[in-house]
CSV table of C-alpha atoms in Angstrom, one decimal:
chain,number,residue,atom,x,y,z
C,31,UNK,CA,51.1,114.9,177.8
C,32,UNK,CA,53.0,114.6,174.5
C,33,UNK,CA,52.0,110.9,174.4
C,34,UNK,CA,48.4,111.8,174.8
C,35,UNK,CA,48.6,114.4,172.0
C,36,UNK,CA,50.3,111.8,169.7
C,37,UNK,CA,47.6,109.2,170.4
C,38,UNK,CA,44.8,111.7,169.8
C,39,UNK,CA,46.5,112.8,166.5
C,40,UNK,CA,46.8,109.3,165.3
C,41,UNK,CA,43.2,108.6,166.2
C,42,UNK,CA,42.0,111.6,164.2
C,43,UNK,CA,44.1,110.7,161.2
C,44,UNK,CA,42.7,107.1,161.3
C,45,UNK,CA,39.2,108.4,161.4
C,46,UNK,CA,39.9,110.7,158.4
C,47,UNK,CA,41.4,107.8,156.5
C,48,UNK,CA,38.3,105.6,157.2
C,49,UNK,CA,36.0,108.4,156.1
C,50,UNK,CA,38.0,109.1,152.9
C,51,UNK,CA,38.0,105.5,151.8
C,52,UNK,CA,34.5,104.4,152.7
C,53,UNK,CA,32.1,107.3,152.3
C,54,UNK,CA,30.5,108.2,149.0
C,55,UNK,CA,32.2,111.5,148.3
C,56,UNK,CA,31.8,112.8,144.7
C,57,UNK,CA,35.6,113.2,144.4
C,58,UNK,CA,36.0,109.5,144.5
C,59,UNK,CA,35.4,109.3,140.8
C,60,UNK,CA,37.7,110.9,138.2
C,61,UNK,CA,35.1,112.1,135.8
C,62,UNK,CA,37.3,114.6,133.9
C,63,UNK,CA,35.8,116.5,130.9
C,64,UNK,CA,33.3,114.7,128.8
C,65,UNK,CA,30.8,115.4,126.0
C,66,UNK,CA,27.2,115.3,127.1
C,67,UNK,CA,25.6,112.6,125.0
C,68,UNK,CA,22.0,113.6,125.8
C,69,UNK,CA,19.6,116.5,125.5
C,70,UNK,CA,17.1,117.7,128.1
C,71,UNK,CA,13.9,118.3,126.3
C,72,UNK,CA,11.6,119.3,129.2
C,73,UNK,CA,11.9,120.1,132.9
C,74,UNK,CA,9.4,120.1,135.8
C,75,UNK,CA,10.5,121.8,139.0
C,76,UNK,CA,8.7,119.9,141.8
C,77,UNK,CA,6.9,121.4,144.8
C,78,UNK,CA,8.7,121.2,148.2
C,79,UNK,CA,6.6,118.2,149.2
C,80,UNK,CA,8.6,116.2,146.6
C,81,UNK,CA,12.0,117.5,147.6
C,82,UNK,CA,13.5,114.0,147.9
C,83,UNK,CA,11.7,112.0,145.2
C,84,UNK,CA,13.4,108.6,145.1
C,85,UNK,CA,11.3,106.4,142.8
C,86,UNK,CA,8.6,106.9,140.2
C,87,UNK,CA,6.5,105.2,137.6
C,88,UNK,CA,3.8,106.3,135.1
C,89,UNK,CA,0.1,105.9,136.0
C,90,UNK,CA,-0.9,107.1,132.6
C,91,UNK,CA,0.5,109.5,129.9
C,92,UNK,CA,0.2,112.6,132.2
C,93,UNK,CA,0.3,111.3,135.8
C,94,UNK,CA,3.4,110.1,137.6
C,95,UNK,CA,3.3,108.0,140.8
C,96,UNK,CA,6.3,108.9,143.1
C,97,UNK,CA,7.7,108.1,146.6
C,98,UNK,CA,10.0,110.1,148.8
C,99,UNK,CA,12.9,108.8,150.9
C,100,UNK,CA,11.3,109.3,154.3
C,101,UNK,CA,7.5,109.1,153.9
C,102,UNK,CA,5.2,106.1,153.5
C,103,UNK,CA,3.1,107.9,150.9
C,104,UNK,CA,2.6,107.5,147.1
C,105,UNK,CA,2.2,110.9,145.5
C,106,UNK,CA,0.3,111.3,142.2
C,107,UNK,CA,1.9,114.2,140.3
C,108,UNK,CA,0.3,115.5,137.1
C,109,UNK,CA,2.9,116.6,134.5
C,110,UNK,CA,0.3,118.8,132.7
C,111,UNK,CA,-1.1,120.7,135.6
C,112,UNK,CA,2.3,120.5,137.6
C,113,UNK,CA,0.4,119.7,140.8
C,114,UNK,CA,0.1,116.8,143.3
C,115,UNK,CA,-3.3,115.3,142.7
C,116,UNK,CA,-3.4,112.6,145.3
C,117,UNK,CA,-1.5,111.3,148.3
C,118,UNK,CA,-1.8,107.6,149.2
C,119,UNK,CA,-0.5,106.5,152.6
C,120,UNK,CA,0.8,102.9,152.8
C,121,UNK,CA,3.3,102.9,155.7
C,122,UNK,CA,5.2,104.6,158.5
C,123,UNK,CA,8.2,106.8,158.0
C,124,UNK,CA,11.1,104.9,156.4
C,125,UNK,CA,13.8,104.9,153.7
C,126,UNK,CA,11.6,104.2,150.6
C,127,UNK,CA,13.6,104.0,147.4
C,128,UNK,CA,11.7,102.4,144.5
C,129,UNK,CA,8.2,102.2,143.1
C,130,UNK,CA,6.7,100.1,140.4
C,131,UNK,CA,3.1,100.0,139.0
C,132,UNK,CA,1.6,96.6,138.0
C,133,UNK,CA,-2.0,97.1,136.8
C,134,UNK,CA,-4.1,98.4,139.7
C,135,UNK,CA,-1.4,97.6,142.2
C,136,UNK,CA,1.7,99.5,143.3
C,137,UNK,CA,4.9,98.1,144.9
C,138,UNK,CA,7.3,100.1,146.9
C,139,UNK,CA,10.8,99.0,148.0
C,140,UNK,CA,12.3,100.0,151.3
C,141,UNK,CA,16.1,100.1,151.5
C,142,UNK,CA,16.2,97.2,154.0
C,143,UNK,CA,14.7,94.9,151.5
C,144,UNK,CA,11.1,95.0,152.7
C,145,UNK,CA,8.7,95.2,149.7
C,146,UNK,CA,5.3,96.8,150.2
C,147,UNK,CA,2.5,95.7,148.0
C,148,UNK,CA,-0.4,98.2,147.8
C,149,UNK,CA,-3.4,96.6,146.1
C,150,UNK,CA,-5.8,98.9,144.4
C,151,UNK,CA,-3.5,101.8,145.3
C,152,UNK,CA,-5.7,104.5,143.7
C,153,UNK,CA,-8.8,103.4,145.6
C,154,UNK,CA,-10.1,104.9,148.9
C,155,UNK,CA,-9.0,101.8,150.9
C,156,UNK,CA,-6.0,100.2,149.4
C,157,UNK,CA,-4.8,96.9,150.9
C,158,UNK,CA,-1.1,96.9,152.1
C,159,UNK,CA,1.0,93.7,152.4
C,160,UNK,CA,4.6,93.5,153.4
C,161,UNK,CA,7.0,90.9,151.8
C,162,UNK,CA,10.3,90.1,153.5
C,163,UNK,CA,13.3,89.4,151.4
C,164,UNK,CA,16.9,88.3,152.0
C,165,UNK,CA,18.2,91.8,151.2
C,166,UNK,CA,19.1,93.7,154.3
C,167,UNK,CA,19.9,97.3,155.1
C,168,UNK,CA,23.7,96.8,154.5
C,169,UNK,CA,22.9,95.8,150.9
C,170,UNK,CA,20.7,98.9,150.4
C,171,UNK,CA,18.0,98.1,147.9
C,172,UNK,CA,17.3,101.2,145.8
C,173,UNK,CA,16.1,100.2,142.3
C,174,UNK,CA,12.7,98.7,141.6
C,175,UNK,CA,10.8,98.2,138.3
C,176,UNK,CA,8.1,96.0,136.8
C,177,UNK,CA,9.2,93.4,134.3
C,178,UNK,CA,5.7,92.5,133.0
C,179,UNK,CA,6.9,90.3,130.2
C,180,UNK,CA,8.3,87.9,132.8
C,181,UNK,CA,5.7,88.5,135.5
C,182,UNK,CA,8.2,89.8,138.0
C,183,UNK,CA,9.8,92.9,139.5
C,184,UNK,CA,13.5,93.7,139.2
C,185,UNK,CA,15.3,94.8,142.4
C,186,UNK,CA,18.8,96.5,142.2
C,187,UNK,CA,21.1,96.8,145.2
C,188,UNK,CA,23.2,99.9,145.7
C,189,UNK,CA,25.9,98.9,148.2
C,190,UNK,CA,27.3,95.4,149.0
C,191,UNK,CA,25.8,92.6,146.9
C,192,UNK,CA,24.2,89.8,148.9
C,193,UNK,CA,25.9,87.1,146.7
C,194,UNK,CA,29.1,88.5,145.1
C,195,UNK,CA,31.3,91.4,146.2
C,196,UNK,CA,32.7,91.7,142.6
C,197,UNK,CA,29.3,92.5,141.1
C,198,UNK,CA,26.1,94.5,141.7
C,199,UNK,CA,23.2,92.2,141.2
C,200,UNK,CA,19.7,92.8,139.9
C,201,UNK,CA,17.3,90.3,141.4
C,202,UNK,CA,13.9,89.1,140.4
C,203,UNK,CA,10.8,89.1,142.7
C,204,UNK,CA,8.3,86.6,141.3
C,205,UNK,CA,4.8,88.1,141.2
C,206,UNK,CA,3.2,84.7,141.5
C,207,UNK,CA,5.1,83.2,144.4
C,208,UNK,CA,5.8,86.6,146.0
C,209,UNK,CA,9.4,85.5,146.6
C,210,UNK,CA,12.7,87.1,145.7
C,211,UNK,CA,14.9,84.7,143.8
C,212,UNK,CA,18.3,84.2,145.5
C,213,UNK,CA,20.3,84.2,142.2
C,214,UNK,CA,20.5,87.5,140.4
C,215,UNK,CA,19.1,87.6,136.9
C,216,UNK,CA,21.7,90.2,135.9
C,217,UNK,CA,25.1,90.9,137.5
C,218,UNK,CA,27.0,94.1,136.7
C,219,UNK,CA,30.7,93.2,136.8
C,220,UNK,CA,32.5,96.0,138.6
C,221,UNK,CA,35.7,95.4,136.6
C,222,UNK,CA,33.9,95.6,133.3
C,223,UNK,CA,35.9,97.6,130.7
C,224,UNK,CA,33.0,99.9,130.3
C,225,UNK,CA,34.0,101.5,133.6
C,226,UNK,CA,37.5,102.2,132.5
C,227,UNK,CA,37.2,106.0,133.2
C,228,UNK,CA,35.6,105.5,136.6
C,229,UNK,CA,38.4,105.8,139.2
C,230,UNK,CA,37.4,105.1,142.8
C,231,UNK,CA,39.1,104.3,146.1
C,232,UNK,CA,36.7,101.4,146.6
C,233,UNK,CA,35.5,99.0,143.8
C,234,UNK,CA,32.0,98.9,145.3
C,235,UNK,CA,31.7,102.6,144.3
C,236,UNK,CA,32.3,101.9,140.6
C,237,UNK,CA,28.5,101.4,140.1
C,238,UNK,CA,26.0,102.2,142.8
C,239,UNK,CA,22.5,101.6,141.3
C,240,UNK,CA,19.9,104.1,142.5
C,241,UNK,CA,17.2,102.9,140.1
C,242,UNK,CA,16.5,100.3,137.4
C,243,UNK,CA,13.9,100.2,134.6
C,244,UNK,CA,13.3,98.5,131.3
C,245,UNK,CA,12.9,100.3,128.0
C,246,UNK,CA,9.3,99.4,126.7
C,247,UNK,CA,10.4,99.1,123.1
C,248,UNK,CA,14.0,97.7,123.1
C,249,UNK,CA,13.8,95.6,126.3
C,250,UNK,CA,17.2,97.1,127.4
C,251,UNK,CA,17.9,97.5,131.1
C,252,UNK,CA,18.6,101.1,132.3
C,253,UNK,CA,20.5,101.4,135.5
C,254,UNK,CA,21.0,104.8,137.2
C,255,UNK,CA,23.8,105.8,139.6
C,256,UNK,CA,23.0,108.8,141.8
C,257,UNK,CA,26.3,109.1,143.8
C,258,UNK,CA,28.5,109.5,140.7
C,259,UNK,CA,25.8,110.5,138.2
C,260,UNK,CA,25.7,108.1,135.3
C,261,UNK,CA,23.3,105.9,133.3
C,262,UNK,CA,24.3,102.4,132.4
C,263,UNK,CA,22.5,100.5,129.6
C,264,UNK,CA,22.4,96.7,129.5
C,265,UNK,CA,21.2,94.6,126.7
C,266,UNK,CA,18.0,92.5,127.3
C,267,UNK,CA,20.3,89.6,128.3
C,268,UNK,CA,22.4,91.7,130.7
C,269,UNK,CA,25.5,92.5,128.8
C,270,UNK,CA,26.9,96.1,129.2
C,271,UNK,CA,26.2,98.2,126.1
C,272,UNK,CA,26.7,101.9,126.9
C,273,UNK,CA,27.4,104.2,129.9
C,274,UNK,CA,26.3,107.9,129.8
C,275,UNK,CA,28.2,110.2,132.2
C,276,UNK,CA,25.8,112.8,133.5
C,277,UNK,CA,26.7,116.4,134.4
C,278,UNK,CA,26.2,117.1,138.1
C,279,UNK,CA,24.9,120.6,137.4
C,280,UNK,CA,21.9,119.1,135.6
C,281,UNK,CA,21.7,115.8,137.5
C,282,UNK,CA,22.6,116.6,141.1
C,283,UNK,CA,21.2,113.3,142.5
C,284,UNK,CA,19.4,111.3,139.9
C,285,UNK,CA,17.2,108.8,141.8
C,286,UNK,CA,14.3,107.7,139.5
C,287,UNK,CA,13.7,106.5,135.9
C,288,UNK,CA,10.3,106.1,134.2
C,289,UNK,CA,9.3,105.5,130.6
C,290,UNK,CA,6.2,106.5,128.7
C,291,UNK,CA,4.9,103.7,126.4
C,292,UNK,CA,6.5,105.3,123.4
C,293,UNK,CA,10.0,105.0,125.0
C,294,UNK,CA,10.4,108.6,126.2
C,295,UNK,CA,12.8,108.7,129.1
C,296,UNK,CA,12.2,110.6,132.3
C,297,UNK,CA,14.8,111.0,135.1
C,298,UNK,CA,14.0,112.5,138.6
C,299,UNK,CA,16.6,114.4,140.7
C,300,UNK,CA,16.5,115.2,144.4
C,301,UNK,CA,16.6,118.8,145.3
C,302,UNK,CA,19.7,120.7,146.5
C,303,UNK,CA,20.2,124.5,146.0
C,304,UNK,CA,17.6,124.1,143.2
C,305,UNK,CA,14.2,122.5,143.5
C,306,UNK,CA,13.9,118.7,142.9
C,307,UNK,CA,12.9,118.1,139.3
C,308,UNK,CA,11.8,115.6,136.7
C,309,UNK,CA,13.6,115.8,133.3
C,310,UNK,CA,12.6,114.4,130.0
C,311,UNK,CA,15.8,113.2,128.4
C,312,UNK,CA,16.8,112.3,124.9
C,313,UNK,CA,19.9,110.1,124.7
C,314,UNK,CA,22.1,110.7,121.7
């Protein structure tokens, strides 16, 4: 009997150790006290229907297109009226993580690397096409944005990189060939000195991109991390420039980034004890 108890005890301790070292617990990062280098200018508390907003992009100055984690629907949310104006179905239930608008078309990224192209997405009968990529569920694609200057989309992986375990890659989907290029256009080095204050049990947790977008005026690349809330800024050529640590009481789970044409920054947060929200943020 004692041997059985010992075996069970060892098994339980092993499971606890595996969970501790592999799962995305917030205590994996030693954040400490830090000064908030940003100001929240406006806040929109979202309706329950948008409790898990995971990707967004501007339709125009007032309207935001957004997707949720589990529904194959694009929601059109009006920032002025604070209401959902339209719902556009494009697929079955799934883990949808990123959204990008290119003219009259919308693109939605599923976490397993399948990209949905919704042509004439605001029309009564949008045409939906699926594009397979080499990104798989284990890589967990979460970030998606339009890079119109280069006629491509940018795709960021959250978990294990398909090419290099020492980096988190940002890949380009060519809008002409409709193919995802196998070599990343940007690679975030997980041992970069900019992450000196980020202490984790697993190096893959140093940066876990939940969204990516391009500043319309500077061309800088903004990469969001929802698990250990922070915002990384890369230069237009991909060098690390600045990292902003985000207070969890204001950014519980930041999942989406969108810019107005004038460069105003908007960040969405999934709901928790408080409603999901969209924040207009000024970086300092």
